[in-house]
CSV table of C-alpha atoms in Angstrom, one decimal:
chain,number,residue,atom,x,y,z
A,179,UNK,CA,16.3,-9.4,-31.7
A,180,UNK,CA,12.6,-8.8,-31.5
A,181,UNK,CA,11.9,-5.3,-32.8
A,182,UNK,CA,9.0,-4.9,-30.4
A,183,UNK,CA,11.6,-5.0,-27.6
A,184,UNK,CA,13.6,-2.2,-29.2
A,185,UNK,CA,13.1,1.4,-28.3
A,186,UNK,CA,14.9,4.7,-28.6
A,187,UNK,CA,16.2,6.7,-25.6
A,188,UNK,CA,16.0,10.5,-25.3
A,189,UNK,CA,19.2,10.7,-27.4
A,190,UNK,CA,17.7,8.6,-30.2
A,191,UNK,CA,19.9,5.5,-29.4
A,192,UNK,CA,18.3,2.1,-29.6
A,193,UNK,CA,18.1,-0.1,-26.5
A,194,UNK,CA,16.4,-3.2,-25.2
A,195,UNK,CA,13.4,-2.6,-22.9
A,196,UNK,CA,13.6,-6.1,-21.5
A,197,UNK,CA,17.3,-5.7,-20.5
A,198,UNK,CA,16.5,-2.4,-18.7
A,199,UNK,CA,13.5,-3.9,-17.0
A,200,UNK,CA,15.4,-6.9,-15.7
A,201,UNK,CA,18.1,-4.6,-14.4
A,202,UNK,CA,15.8,-2.4,-12.4
A,203,UNK,CA,13.9,-5.4,-11.1
A,204,UNK,CA,17.1,-7.0,-9.9
A,205,UNK,CA,18.3,-3.9,-8.1
A,206,UNK,CA,15.0,-3.1,-6.6
A,207,UNK,CA,14.8,-6.6,-5.2
A,208,UNK,CA,18.0,-6.0,-3.4
A,209,UNK,CA,16.6,-2.8,-2.0
A,210,UNK,CA,13.4,-4.4,-0.7
A,211,UNK,CA,15.4,-7.2,0.9
A,212,UNK,CA,17.3,-4.5,2.8
A,213,UNK,CA,14.1,-2.9,3.8
A,214,UNK,CA,12.4,-6.1,5.2
A,215,UNK,CA,15.1,-8.5,6.2
A,216,UNK,CA,15.9,-7.2,9.7
A,217,UNK,CA,12.5,-7.9,11.2
A,218,UNK,CA,13.4,-11.4,12.4
A,219,UNK,CA,17.0,-10.3,13.4
A,220,UNK,CA,15.9,-7.7,16.0
A,221,UNK,CA,16.5,-10.1,19.0
A,222,UNK,CA,19.9,-11.1,17.6
A,223,UNK,CA,20.9,-7.4,17.2
A,224,UNK,CA,19.8,-6.7,20.8
A,225,UNK,CA,22.1,-9.4,22.0
A,226,UNK,CA,25.1,-8.6,19.8
A,227,UNK,CA,25.0,-4.8,20.3
A,228,UNK,CA,23.8,-5.0,24.0
A,229,UNK,CA,20.8,-2.7,23.3
A,230,UNK,CA,17.2,-2.8,24.3
A,231,UNK,CA,14.2,-3.4,22.1
A,232,UNK,CA,13.3,0.3,21.4
A,233,UNK,CA,16.9,1.0,20.4
A,234,UNK,CA,17.1,-2.1,18.1
A,235,UNK,CA,13.8,-1.0,16.4
A,236,UNK,CA,15.6,2.2,15.3
A,237,UNK,CA,17.0,0.0,12.5
A,238,UNK,CA,13.5,-0.2,11.0
A,239,UNK,CA,12.2,3.2,12.2
A,240,UNK,CA,15.1,5.3,10.7
A,241,UNK,CA,14.9,3.3,7.5
A,242,UNK,CA,11.2,4.1,7.0
A,243,UNK,CA,11.8,7.8,7.9
A,244,UNK,CA,14.7,8.2,5.4
A,245,UNK,CA,12.8,6.2,2.8
A,246,UNK,CA,9.7,8.3,3.2
A,247,UNK,CA,11.3,11.7,3.0
A,248,UNK,CA,13.2,10.8,-0.2
A,249,UNK,CA,10.2,9.8,-2.3
A,250,UNK,CA,8.9,13.4,-3.0
A,251,UNK,CA,12.4,14.4,-4.0
A,252,UNK,CA,12.4,11.7,-6.7
A,253,UNK,CA,10.2,13.8,-9.0
A,254,UNK,CA,12.9,16.6,-9.1
A,255,UNK,CA,15.8,14.2,-9.4
A,256,UNK,CA,14.3,12.2,-12.2
A,257,UNK,CA,13.6,15.4,-14.1
A,258,UNK,CA,17.0,17.0,-13.5
A,259,UNK,CA,19.4,14.1,-13.5
A,260,UNK,CA,19.9,11.6,-16.4
A,261,UNK,CA,18.2,8.2,-15.9
A,262,UNK,CA,21.5,6.2,-16.2
A,263,UNK,CA,23.4,8.5,-13.8
A,264,UNK,CA,20.6,8.6,-11.2
A,265,UNK,CA,20.4,4.8,-11.2
A,266,UNK,CA,24.2,4.4,-10.8
A,267,UNK,CA,24.3,6.9,-7.9
A,268,UNK,CA,21.3,5.2,-6.2
A,269,UNK,CA,22.9,1.7,-6.6
A,270,UNK,CA,26.3,3.0,-5.4
A,271,UNK,CA,24.7,4.5,-2.3
A,272,UNK,CA,22.7,1.3,-1.6
A,273,UNK,CA,25.9,-0.8,-1.9
A,274,UNK,CA,27.7,1.7,0.5
A,275,UNK,CA,24.9,1.6,3.0
A,276,UNK,CA,24.7,-2.2,3.0
A,277,UNK,CA,28.5,-2.5,3.4
A,278,UNK,CA,28.6,0.0,6.3
A,279,UNK,CA,25.8,-1.9,8.1
A,280,UNK,CA,27.4,-5.3,7.5
A,281,UNK,CA,30.9,-4.2,8.7
A,282,UNK,CA,29.7,-2.4,11.8
A,283,UNK,CA,31.6,-3.6,14.9
A,284,UNK,CA,29.2,-5.4,17.3
A,285,UNK,CA,29.5,-3.0,20.2
A,286,UNK,CA,27.1,-0.7,21.9
A,287,UNK,CA,29.1,2.4,20.9
A,288,UNK,CA,29.1,1.5,17.2
A,289,UNK,CA,25.3,1.2,16.9
A,290,UNK,CA,25.2,4.7,15.3
A,291,UNK,CA,27.4,3.4,12.5
A,292,UNK,CA,24.9,0.6,11.9
A,293,UNK,CA,22.1,3.3,11.7
A,294,UNK,CA,24.1,5.4,9.3
A,295,UNK,CA,24.3,2.4,6.9
A,296,UNK,CA,20.6,1.9,7.2
A,297,UNK,CA,19.8,5.5,6.5
A,298,UNK,CA,22.1,5.5,3.4
A,299,UNK,CA,20.4,2.3,2.2
A,300,UNK,CA,16.9,3.9,2.8
A,301,UNK,CA,17.9,7.0,0.8
A,302,UNK,CA,18.8,4.8,-2.1
A,303,UNK,CA,15.6,2.7,-1.9
A,304,UNK,CA,13.5,5.8,-1.5
A,305,UNK,CA,14.7,6.9,-5.0
A,306,UNK,CA,14.8,3.4,-6.6
A,307,UNK,CA,11.2,2.4,-5.9
A,308,UNK,CA,9.4,5.3,-7.5
A,309,UNK,CA,12.1,5.6,-10.2
A,310,UNK,CA,11.3,2.1,-11.3
A,311,UNK,CA,7.7,3.0,-12.0
A,312,UNK,CA,8.7,6.2,-13.8
A,313,UNK,CA,11.1,4.3,-16.1
A,314,UNK,CA,8.4,1.7,-16.8
A,315,UNK,CA,5.8,4.4,-17.6
A,316,UNK,CA,8.3,6.1,-20.0
A,317,UNK,CA,9.4,2.8,-21.7
A,318,UNK,CA,6.1,1.2,-22.4
A,319,UNK,CA,2.8,2.2,-24.0
A,320,UNK,CA,-0.4,2.4,-22.0
A,321,UNK,CA,-1.5,-1.0,-23.2
A,322,UNK,CA,1.9,-2.6,-22.2
A,323,UNK,CA,2.2,-0.9,-18.8
A,324,UNK,CA,-0.1,-3.2,-17.0
A,325,UNK,CA,2.0,-6.2,-17.9
A,326,UNK,CA,5.2,-4.4,-17.1
A,327,UNK,CA,4.0,-3.1,-13.7
A,328,UNK,CA,2.6,-6.6,-13.1
A,329,UNK,CA,6.1,-8.0,-13.4
A,330,UNK,CA,7.3,-5.4,-11.0
A,331,UNK,CA,4.8,-6.9,-8.6
A,332,UNK,CA,7.0,-9.9,-8.5
A,333,UNK,CA,9.6,-7.8,-6.7
A,334,UNK,CA,7.2,-5.5,-4.7
A,335,UNK,CA,5.0,-8.4,-3.6
A,336,UNK,CA,7.5,-11.2,-2.8
A,337,UNK,CA,10.3,-9.1,-1.4
A,338,UNK,CA,8.6,-8.2,1.9
A,339,UNK,CA,7.9,-11.8,2.8
A,340,UNK,CA,11.0,-13.4,1.4
A,341,UNK,CA,13.2,-11.0,3.5
A,342,UNK,CA,12.1,-12.1,7.0
A,343,UNK,CA,11.9,-15.8,5.9
A,344,UNK,CA,15.4,-15.6,4.4
A,345,UNK,CA,16.8,-13.9,7.6
A,346,UNK,CA,15.1,-16.4,9.8
A,347,UNK,CA,16.6,-19.3,7.8
A,348,UNK,CA,20.1,-17.7,7.9
A,349,UNK,CA,19.9,-17.0,11.7
A,350,UNK,CA,18.5,-20.5,12.5
A,351,UNK,CA,21.8,-22.3,12.0
A,352,UNK,CA,24.8,-22.7,9.7
A,353,UNK,CA,24.0,-23.9,6.2
A,354,UNK,CA,26.1,-25.7,3.6
A,355,UNK,CA,25.3,-24.7,0.0
A,356,UNK,CA,27.3,-26.0,-2.9
A,357,UNK,CA,30.0,-27.1,-0.4
A,358,UNK,CA,30.2,-23.6,1.2
A,359,UNK,CA,29.3,-23.0,4.8
A,360,UNK,CA,26.9,-20.1,5.2
A,361,UNK,CA,27.4,-18.6,8.7
A,362,UNK,CA,24.3,-17.9,10.9
A,363,UNK,CA,25.8,-14.5,11.8
A,364,UNK,CA,23.5,-11.4,11.4
A,365,UNK,CA,26.1,-10.1,9.0
A,366,UNK,CA,25.3,-12.9,6.6
A,367,UNK,CA,21.8,-11.3,6.0
A,368,UNK,CA,23.4,-8.6,4.0
A,369,UNK,CA,25.5,-10.8,1.7
A,370,UNK,CA,22.8,-11.6,-0.9
A,371,UNK,CA,21.4,-8.0,-1.3
A,372,UNK,CA,25.0,-6.7,-1.5
A,373,UNK,CA,26.0,-9.2,-4.2
A,374,UNK,CA,22.8,-8.4,-6.2
A,375,UNK,CA,23.3,-4.6,-6.0
A,376,UNK,CA,27.0,-4.8,-7.0
A,377,UNK,CA,26.0,-6.9,-10.0
A,378,UNK,CA,23.4,-4.2,-10.9
A,379,UNK,CA,25.9,-1.4,-10.4
A,380,UNK,CA,28.5,-3.0,-12.7
A,381,UNK,CA,25.9,-3.6,-15.4
A,382,UNK,CA,24.2,-0.2,-15.2
A,383,UNK,CA,26.7,1.8,-17.4
A,384,UNK,CA,26.1,-0.8,-20.2
A,385,UNK,CA,22.4,-1.6,-19.9
A,386,UNK,CA,20.7,1.4,-18.3
A,387,UNK,CA,19.6,4.2,-20.8
A,388,UNK,CA,18.3,7.7,-20.5
A,389,UNK,CA,14.6,7.1,-21.0
A,390,UNK,CA,13.2,9.9,-18.9
A,391,UNK,CA,13.2,13.4,-20.6
A,392,UNK,CA,15.4,15.8,-18.6
A,393,UNK,CA,15.2,19.6,-18.3
A,394,UNK,CA,17.1,22.1,-16.2
A,395,UNK,CA,14.7,22.7,-13.3
A,396,UNK,CA,15.8,24.9,-10.5
A,397,UNK,CA,15.7,23.3,-7.1
A,398,UNK,CA,13.3,25.2,-4.8
A,399,UNK,CA,15.1,25.0,-1.5
A,400,UNK,CA,12.1,26.0,0.6
A,401,UNK,CA,10.0,23.3,-1.0
A,402,UNK,CA,12.7,20.8,-0.2
A,403,UNK,CA,12.9,22.0,3.4
A,404,UNK,CA,9.1,21.8,3.9
A,405,UNK,CA,8.9,18.4,2.2
A,406,UNK,CA,11.8,16.7,4.0
A,407,UNK,CA,11.1,18.2,7.5
A,408,UNK,CA,7.4,18.0,7.1
A,409,UNK,CA,7.2,14.4,6.1
A,410,UNK,CA,10.1,13.5,8.4
A,411,UNK,CA,8.3,14.9,11.5
A,412,UNK,CA,4.9,13.5,10.4
A,413,UNK,CA,6.3,10.0,10.0
A,414,UNK,CA,8.4,10.3,13.1
A,415,UNK,CA,5.3,11.0,15.2
A,416,UNK,CA,3.5,8.0,13.9
A,417,UNK,CA,6.5,5.7,14.3
A,418,UNK,CA,6.7,6.8,18.0
A,419,UNK,CA,3.1,5.8,18.7
A,420,UNK,CA,3.8,2.2,19.3
A,421,UNK,CA,6.3,2.9,22.1
A,422,UNK,CA,5.0,6.2,23.5
A,423,UNK,CA,1.2,6.1,22.9
A,424,UNK,CA,-1.1,8.6,21.4
A,425,UNK,CA,-1.1,11.0,24.3
A,426,UNK,CA,2.6,11.7,24.4
A,427,UNK,CA,2.9,15.4,23.5
A,428,UNK,CA,6.6,15.6,22.9
A,429,UNK,CA,7.2,12.5,20.9
A,430,UNK,CA,3.9,11.9,19.1
A,431,UNK,CA,1.5,14.8,19.0
A,432,UNK,CA,4.0,17.6,18.5
A,433,UNK,CA,5.8,16.0,15.5
A,434,UNK,CA,2.6,15.0,13.8
A,435,UNK,CA,1.0,18.5,14.2
A,436,UNK,CA,4.1,20.4,13.2
A,437,UNK,CA,4.6,18.0,10.3
A,438,UNK,CA,1.1,18.6,9.1
A,439,UNK,CA,1.6,22.4,9.3
A,440,UNK,CA,4.8,22.2,7.3
A,441,UNK,CA,3.1,19.9,4.7
A,442,UNK,CA,0.2,22.3,4.4
A,443,UNK,CA,2.6,25.2,3.7
A,444,UNK,CA,4.4,22.8,1.2
A,445,UNK,CA,1.2,22.2,-0.7
A,446,UNK,CA,0.2,25.9,-0.8
A,447,UNK,CA,3.7,26.7,-2.1
A,448,UNK,CA,3.5,24.0,-4.9
A,449,UNK,CA,0.2,25.5,-6.1
A,450,UNK,CA,1.8,28.9,-6.5
A,451,UNK,CA,5.1,27.9,-8.1
A,452,UNK,CA,5.3,28.1,-11.9
A,453,UNK,CA,7.5,24.9,-11.8
A,454,UNK,CA,6.5,23.1,-8.7
A,455,UNK,CA,8.9,20.8,-6.7
A,456,UNK,CA,6.1,18.2,-6.6
A,457,UNK,CA,3.1,18.9,-8.8
A,458,UNK,CA,0.1,18.6,-6.5
A,459,UNK,CA,-2.2,19.4,-9.5
A,460,UNK,CA,-2.1,15.7,-10.4
A,461,UNK,CA,-4.8,15.2,-7.8
A,462,UNK,CA,-7.2,17.5,-9.8
A,463,UNK,CA,-7.5,14.6,-12.2
A,464,UNK,CA,-10.5,12.7,-10.8
A,465,UNK,CA,-9.5,9.3,-12.0
A,466,UNK,CA,-6.0,9.6,-10.6
A,467,UNK,CA,-7.3,10.7,-7.2
A,468,UNK,CA,-9.9,7.9,-7.0
A,469,UNK,CA,-7.5,5.1,-8.0
A,470,UNK,CA,-4.8,6.5,-5.7
A,471,UNK,CA,-7.3,6.5,-2.7
A,472,UNK,CA,-8.4,3.0,-3.5
A,473,UNK,CA,-4.7,1.9,-3.7
A,474,UNK,CA,-4.1,3.5,-0.3
A,475,UNK,CA,-7.0,1.5,1.2
A,476,UNK,CA,-5.7,-1.7,-0.4
A,477,UNK,CA,-2.3,-1.1,1.1
A,478,UNK,CA,-3.8,-0.4,4.5
A,479,UNK,CA,-6.0,-3.5,4.3
A,480,UNK,CA,-3.0,-5.5,3.4
A,481,UNK,CA,-1.0,-4.2,6.4
A,482,UNK,CA,-4.1,-4.8,8.6
A,483,UNK,CA,-3.3,-8.5,8.6
A,484,UNK,CA,0.3,-8.7,7.3
A,485,UNK,CA,1.8,-6.5,10.1
A,486,UNK,CA,0.0,-8.2,13.0
A,487,UNK,CA,0.1,-11.8,11.9
A,488,UNK,CA,3.7,-12.6,12.6
A,489,UNK,CA,3.3,-11.3,16.1
A,490,UNK,CA,0.2,-13.4,16.6
A,491,UNK,CA,2.0,-16.5,15.3
A,492,UNK,CA,5.0,-16.0,17.5
A,493,UNK,CA,3.3,-14.8,20.7
A,494,UNK,CA,0.2,-17.0,20.6
A,495,UNK,CA,1.3,-20.1,18.6
A,496,UNK,CA,4.8,-19.9,19.9
A,497,UNK,CA,6.4,-20.2,16.4
A,498,UNK,CA,10.0,-19.3,15.8
A,499,UNK,CA,10.6,-16.3,13.5
A,500,UNK,CA,11.6,-18.7,10.7
A,501,UNK,CA,8.4,-20.7,11.0
A,502,UNK,CA,6.2,-17.6,11.2
A,503,UNK,CA,7.9,-16.3,8.1
A,504,UNK,CA,7.4,-19.7,6.3
A,505,UNK,CA,3.7,-19.4,7.2
A,506,UNK,CA,3.4,-16.2,5.3
A,507,UNK,CA,5.6,-17.4,2.4
A,508,UNK,CA,2.6,-18.9,0.6
A,509,UNK,CA,1.0,-15.5,0.4
A,510,UNK,CA,4.2,-14.0,-1.0
A,511,UNK,CA,4.4,-16.6,-3.7
A,512,UNK,CA,0.7,-16.0,-4.5
A,513,UNK,CA,1.5,-12.3,-4.9
A,514,UNK,CA,4.4,-13.1,-7.2
A,515,UNK,CA,2.5,-15.5,-9.4
A,516,UNK,CA,-0.7,-13.5,-9.7
A,517,UNK,CA,0.8,-10.0,-10.2
A,518,UNK,CA,1.9,-10.7,-13.9
A,519,UNK,CA,-1.5,-12.4,-14.5
A,520,UNK,CA,-3.3,-9.4,-13.2
A,521,UNK,CA,-1.5,-7.3,-15.8
A,522,UNK,CA,-2.8,-9.5,-18.6
A,523,UNK,CA,-6.3,-9.4,-17.1
A,524,UNK,CA,-6.2,-5.6,-16.8
A,525,UNK,CA,-5.7,-5.5,-20.6
A,526,UNK,CA,-8.6,-7.8,-21.2
A,527,UNK,CA,-11.3,-6.7,-18.7
A,528,UNK,CA,-10.3,-3.3,-17.5
A,529,UNK,CA,-9.4,-2.1,-14.1
A,530,UNK,CA,-12.8,-1.7,-12.4
A,531,UNK,CA,-14.0,-5.3,-12.6
A,532,UNK,CA,-10.6,-6.6,-11.6
A,533,UNK,CA,-10.4,-4.3,-8.6
A,534,UNK,CA,-13.9,-5.1,-7.4
A,535,UNK,CA,-13.2,-8.8,-7.6
A,536,UNK,CA,-9.8,-8.3,-5.9
A,537,UNK,CA,-11.2,-6.2,-3.1
A,538,UNK,CA,-14.1,-8.6,-2.6
A,539,UNK,CA,-11.5,-11.4,-2.2
A,540,UNK,CA,-9.5,-9.3,0.3
A,541,UNK,CA,-12.7,-8.6,2.4
A,542,UNK,CA,-13.9,-12.2,2.3
A,543,UNK,CA,-10.4,-13.5,3.1
A,544,UNK,CA,-10.1,-11.1,6.0
A,545,UNK,CA,-13.3,-12.1,7.7
A,546,UNK,CA,-11.9,-15.4,9.2
A,547,UNK,CA,-9.0,-13.5,10.7
A,548,UNK,CA,-11.5,-11.5,12.8
A,549,UNK,CA,-12.5,-14.8,14.5
A,550,UNK,CA,-9.1,-16.3,15.0
A,551,UNK,CA,-8.4,-18.1,18.2
A,552,UNK,CA,-5.4,-19.4,20.0
A,553,UNK,CA,-6.2,-22.9,18.6
A,554,UNK,CA,-6.6,-22.0,14.9
A,555,UNK,CA,-4.4,-24.4,13.0
A,556,UNK,CA,-1.4,-22.9,11.3
A,557,UNK,CA,-2.1,-24.4,8.0
A,558,UNK,CA,-5.5,-22.8,7.9
A,559,UNK,CA,-3.9,-19.4,8.5
A,560,UNK,CA,-1.5,-20.1,5.7
A,561,UNK,CA,-4.3,-20.8,3.3
A,562,UNK,CA,-6.4,-17.8,4.4
A,563,UNK,CA,-3.4,-15.5,4.1
A,564,UNK,CA,-2.7,-16.7,0.6
A,565,UNK,CA,-6.3,-16.0,-0.4
A,566,UNK,CA,-6.0,-12.4,0.9
A,567,UNK,CA,-2.7,-11.9,-1.1
A,568,UNK,CA,-4.5,-13.2,-4.2
A,569,UNK,CA,-6.9,-10.3,-3.8
A,570,UNK,CA,-4.1,-7.8,-3.2
A,571,UNK,CA,-2.2,-9.1,-6.3
A,572,UNK,CA,-5.4,-8.6,-8.4
A,573,UNK,CA,-5.7,-4.9,-7.3
A,574,UNK,CA,-2.4,-3.3,-6.5
A,575,UNK,CA,-0.6,-3.2,-9.9
A,576,UNK,CA,-3.8,-2.6,-11.9
A,577,UNK,CA,-4.7,0.4,-9.7
A,578,UNK,CA,-1.1,1.8,-10.0
A,579,UNK,CA,-1.3,1.3,-13.8
A,580,UNK,CA,-4.7,3.0,-14.0
A,581,UNK,CA,-3.6,5.9,-11.8
A,582,UNK,CA,-0.6,6.6,-14.0
A,583,UNK,CA,-2.5,6.1,-17.2
A,584,UNK,CA,-5.0,8.8,-16.2
A,585,UNK,CA,-2.3,11.4,-16.8
A,586,UNK,CA,0.0,12.4,-19.7
A,587,UNK,CA,3.4,10.6,-19.7
A,588,UNK,CA,5.2,13.9,-19.1
A,589,UNK,CA,3.5,14.1,-15.7
A,590,UNK,CA,4.5,10.6,-14.7
A,591,UNK,CA,7.4,11.7,-12.5
A,592,UNK,CA,5.2,13.9,-10.3
A,593,UNK,CA,2.3,11.4,-10.4
A,594,UNK,CA,4.5,8.5,-9.3
A,595,UNK,CA,6.1,10.6,-6.5
A,596,UNK,CA,2.7,11.7,-5.3
A,597,UNK,CA,1.3,8.2,-5.5
A,598,UNK,CA,4.2,6.6,-3.7
A,599,UNK,CA,4.3,9.3,-1.0
A,600,UNK,CA,0.7,8.7,-0.2
A,601,UNK,CA,1.2,5.0,0.1
A,602,UNK,CA,4.3,5.5,2.3
A,603,UNK,CA,2.4,7.8,4.6
A,604,UNK,CA,-0.7,5.6,4.8
A,605,UNK,CA,1.6,2.6,5.6
A,606,UNK,CA,3.1,4.4,8.5
A,607,UNK,CA,-0.3,5.5,9.8
A,608,UNK,CA,-1.8,2.1,9.7
A,609,UNK,CA,1.2,0.5,11.4
A,610,UNK,CA,1.0,3.0,14.2
A,611,UNK,CA,-2.8,2.7,14.4
A,612,UNK,CA,-2.9,-1.1,14.6
A,613,UNK,CA,0.0,-1.4,17.0
A,614,UNK,CA,-1.3,1.2,19.4
A,615,UNK,CA,-4.9,-0.1,19.3
A,616,UNK,CA,-3.8,-3.7,19.8
A,617,UNK,CA,-1.4,-2.8,22.7
A,618,UNK,CA,-4.1,-0.6,24.3
A,619,UNK,CA,-6.7,-3.4,24.2
A,620,UNK,CA,-4.1,-5.9,25.6
A,621,UNK,CA,-3.2,-3.5,28.5
A,622,UNK,CA,-6.9,-2.7,29.2
A,623,UNK,CA,-8.0,-6.3,29.3
A,624,UNK,CA,-4.8,-7.7,31.0
A,625,UNK,CA,-5.4,-9.5,34.3
A,626,UNK,CA,-4.3,-8.1,37.6
A,627,UNK,CA,-0.6,-8.6,38.3
A,628,UNK,CA,-1.5,-10.2,41.6
A,629,UNK,CA,-3.3,-13.0,39.9
A,630,UNK,CA,0.1,-14.2,38.5
A,631,UNK,CA,1.1,-15.3,41.9
A,632,UNK,CA,-2.3,-16.5,43.2
A,633,UNK,CA,-3.3,-18.5,40.1
A,634,UNK,CA,-0.7,-18.6,37.4
A,635,UNK,CA,-2.8,-20.8,35.1
A,636,UNK,CA,-5.8,-18.4,35.2
A,637,UNK,CA,-3.4,-15.4,34.8
A,638,UNK,CA,-1.9,-17.0,31.6
A,639,UNK,CA,-5.4,-17.8,30.2
A,640,UNK,CA,-6.6,-14.2,30.8
A,641,UNK,CA,-3.5,-12.8,29.3
A,642,UNK,CA,-3.9,-14.9,26.2
A,643,UNK,CA,-7.6,-13.8,25.9
A,644,UNK,CA,-6.5,-10.1,26.2
A,645,UNK,CA,-3.9,-10.7,23.4
A,646,UNK,CA,-6.5,-12.3,21.2
A,647,UNK,CA,-8.9,-9.4,21.7
A,648,UNK,CA,-6.3,-7.0,20.6
A,649,UNK,CA,-5.4,-9.0,17.5
A,650,UNK,CA,-9.0,-9.5,16.5
A,651,UNK,CA,-9.7,-5.8,16.6
A,652,UNK,CA,-6.6,-5.1,14.5
A,653,UNK,CA,-7.8,-7.6,11.9
A,654,UNK,CA,-11.3,-6.0,12.0
A,655,UNK,CA,-9.8,-2.6,11.2
A,656,UNK,CA,-8.0,-4.3,8.3
A,657,UNK,CA,-11.4,-5.6,7.1
A,658,UNK,CA,-12.9,-2.1,7.3
A,659,UNK,CA,-10.2,-0.7,5.0
A,660,UNK,CA,-11.1,-3.4,2.4
A,661,UNK,CA,-14.8,-2.6,2.7
A,662,UNK,CA,-14.3,1.1,2.3
A,663,UNK,CA,-12.0,0.5,-0.6
A,664,UNK,CA,-14.7,-1.7,-2.3
A,665,UNK,CA,-17.1,1.2,-2.0
A,666,UNK,CA,-14.6,3.8,-3.4
A,667,UNK,CA,-13.7,1.4,-6.3
A,668,UNK,CA,-17.3,1.7,-7.6
A,669,UNK,CA,-16.5,5.2,-8.9
A,670,UNK,CA,-13.5,4.0,-11.0
A,671,UNK,CA,-14.0,4.3,-14.7
A,672,UNK,CA,-13.7,0.8,-16.3
A,673,UNK,CA,-11.6,1.9,-19.4
A,674,UNK,CA,-9.4,-0.6,-21.2
A,675,UNK,CA,-5.9,0.3,-22.2
A,676,UNK,CA,-6.8,0.6,-25.9
A,677,UNK,CA,-9.5,3.1,-25.0
A,678,UNK,CA,-7.1,5.2,-23.0
A,679,UNK,CA,-4.7,5.2,-26.0
A,680,UNK,CA,-7.4,6.7,-28.2
A,681,UNK,CA,-8.4,9.2,-25.5
A,682,UNK,CA,-4.8,10.5,-25.4
């Protein structure tokens, strides 16, 4: 066995870094598939459960909510609970959540059971995602982290695109693989992630080790309350924007405002506590704050196209969910291929140059989307999207690595939780912003309903124009995030990993 792969856990026992790394990547992949695979199955769920669109979208909304409110809690759990036990519990909850969802009777009255399964799965994924980064930060040296986090980009980058494509393929028709007939039922979507997470659960007691130092930290109940309710209300308000609009006081404005108030109280409390629930002081480190802000802008720029493109492809080009997913698959593969390479480049050239090049590629690659038309060839869109994802791959993991490396390892649990929380919140905001802006422009520029009867052809043409206006503005907003990110990135310190090692 290569001694470089050997390390000692907090009990002084030897273990294999690679084995632990492969296990958490395998399990996290199952979690991400659960997070993203239902997008193309919404119409099927509507038909099977006899529910409307807004009700079916709860499968995604409640997942995002439960996922978001769990992330800040991870800092406490990772500190208080042993690494191995926490992974086993998370994997078990995910397996339970997937099973409940897959076994839910297809009736209107049983929809709540489906949502319970989704919430349980989201709770597990909300712990697993930041926990993966914390484990990596504790297992590897600063110089090795870029490569390790780059490998995690294989999961984080490819999972979101593979999920919808895989679901579309499953729902398209029955498939025969190795002599076995794979049903096109919506339940089949959950088979692969369930098998993967069960394998991870069985292997965890033997492979997973306690690599995160633990200490007996008292749970501050008030902080937990402010965090869960504050983030929950804040994210709920933004998820309601798409259906209720920005002016809805009850469903949008009130939750957002109340959530912000509770979060402000949460922050003030953390600054006063001797042992904070979530250490906000990590943002006092300039390099951590700048790289985190840049990472947020990269995430928002990515969503600026990624979120709206499938709708454009299906509504304007008339593609099926499967074909629209296949159009984006090239970008997912690009993300998966380049993320590990980005880790190697980070070690050689440092973060600043890499991020400036990556954000420039994102910005340049987004410009053509601002000028899309209803006749833009699909293969051109595939190439442009892949170029953008090249830029995202060059920036996302290096920025995460630099943000974490700006702080001592003992602060990694709080830094990771803070970093992931900010990204989750920003993702929810940009989804709400783009959806509402696009829908508003479509509604404002939509032709008069009477024209549909008088001149159907002209009505269709004007409706298409209104849709394109909305999509172009959404893509332009995505471009603006990339440009602002490029400006912020100029203030990043271009230190290489070996320099950081010496500084510490």
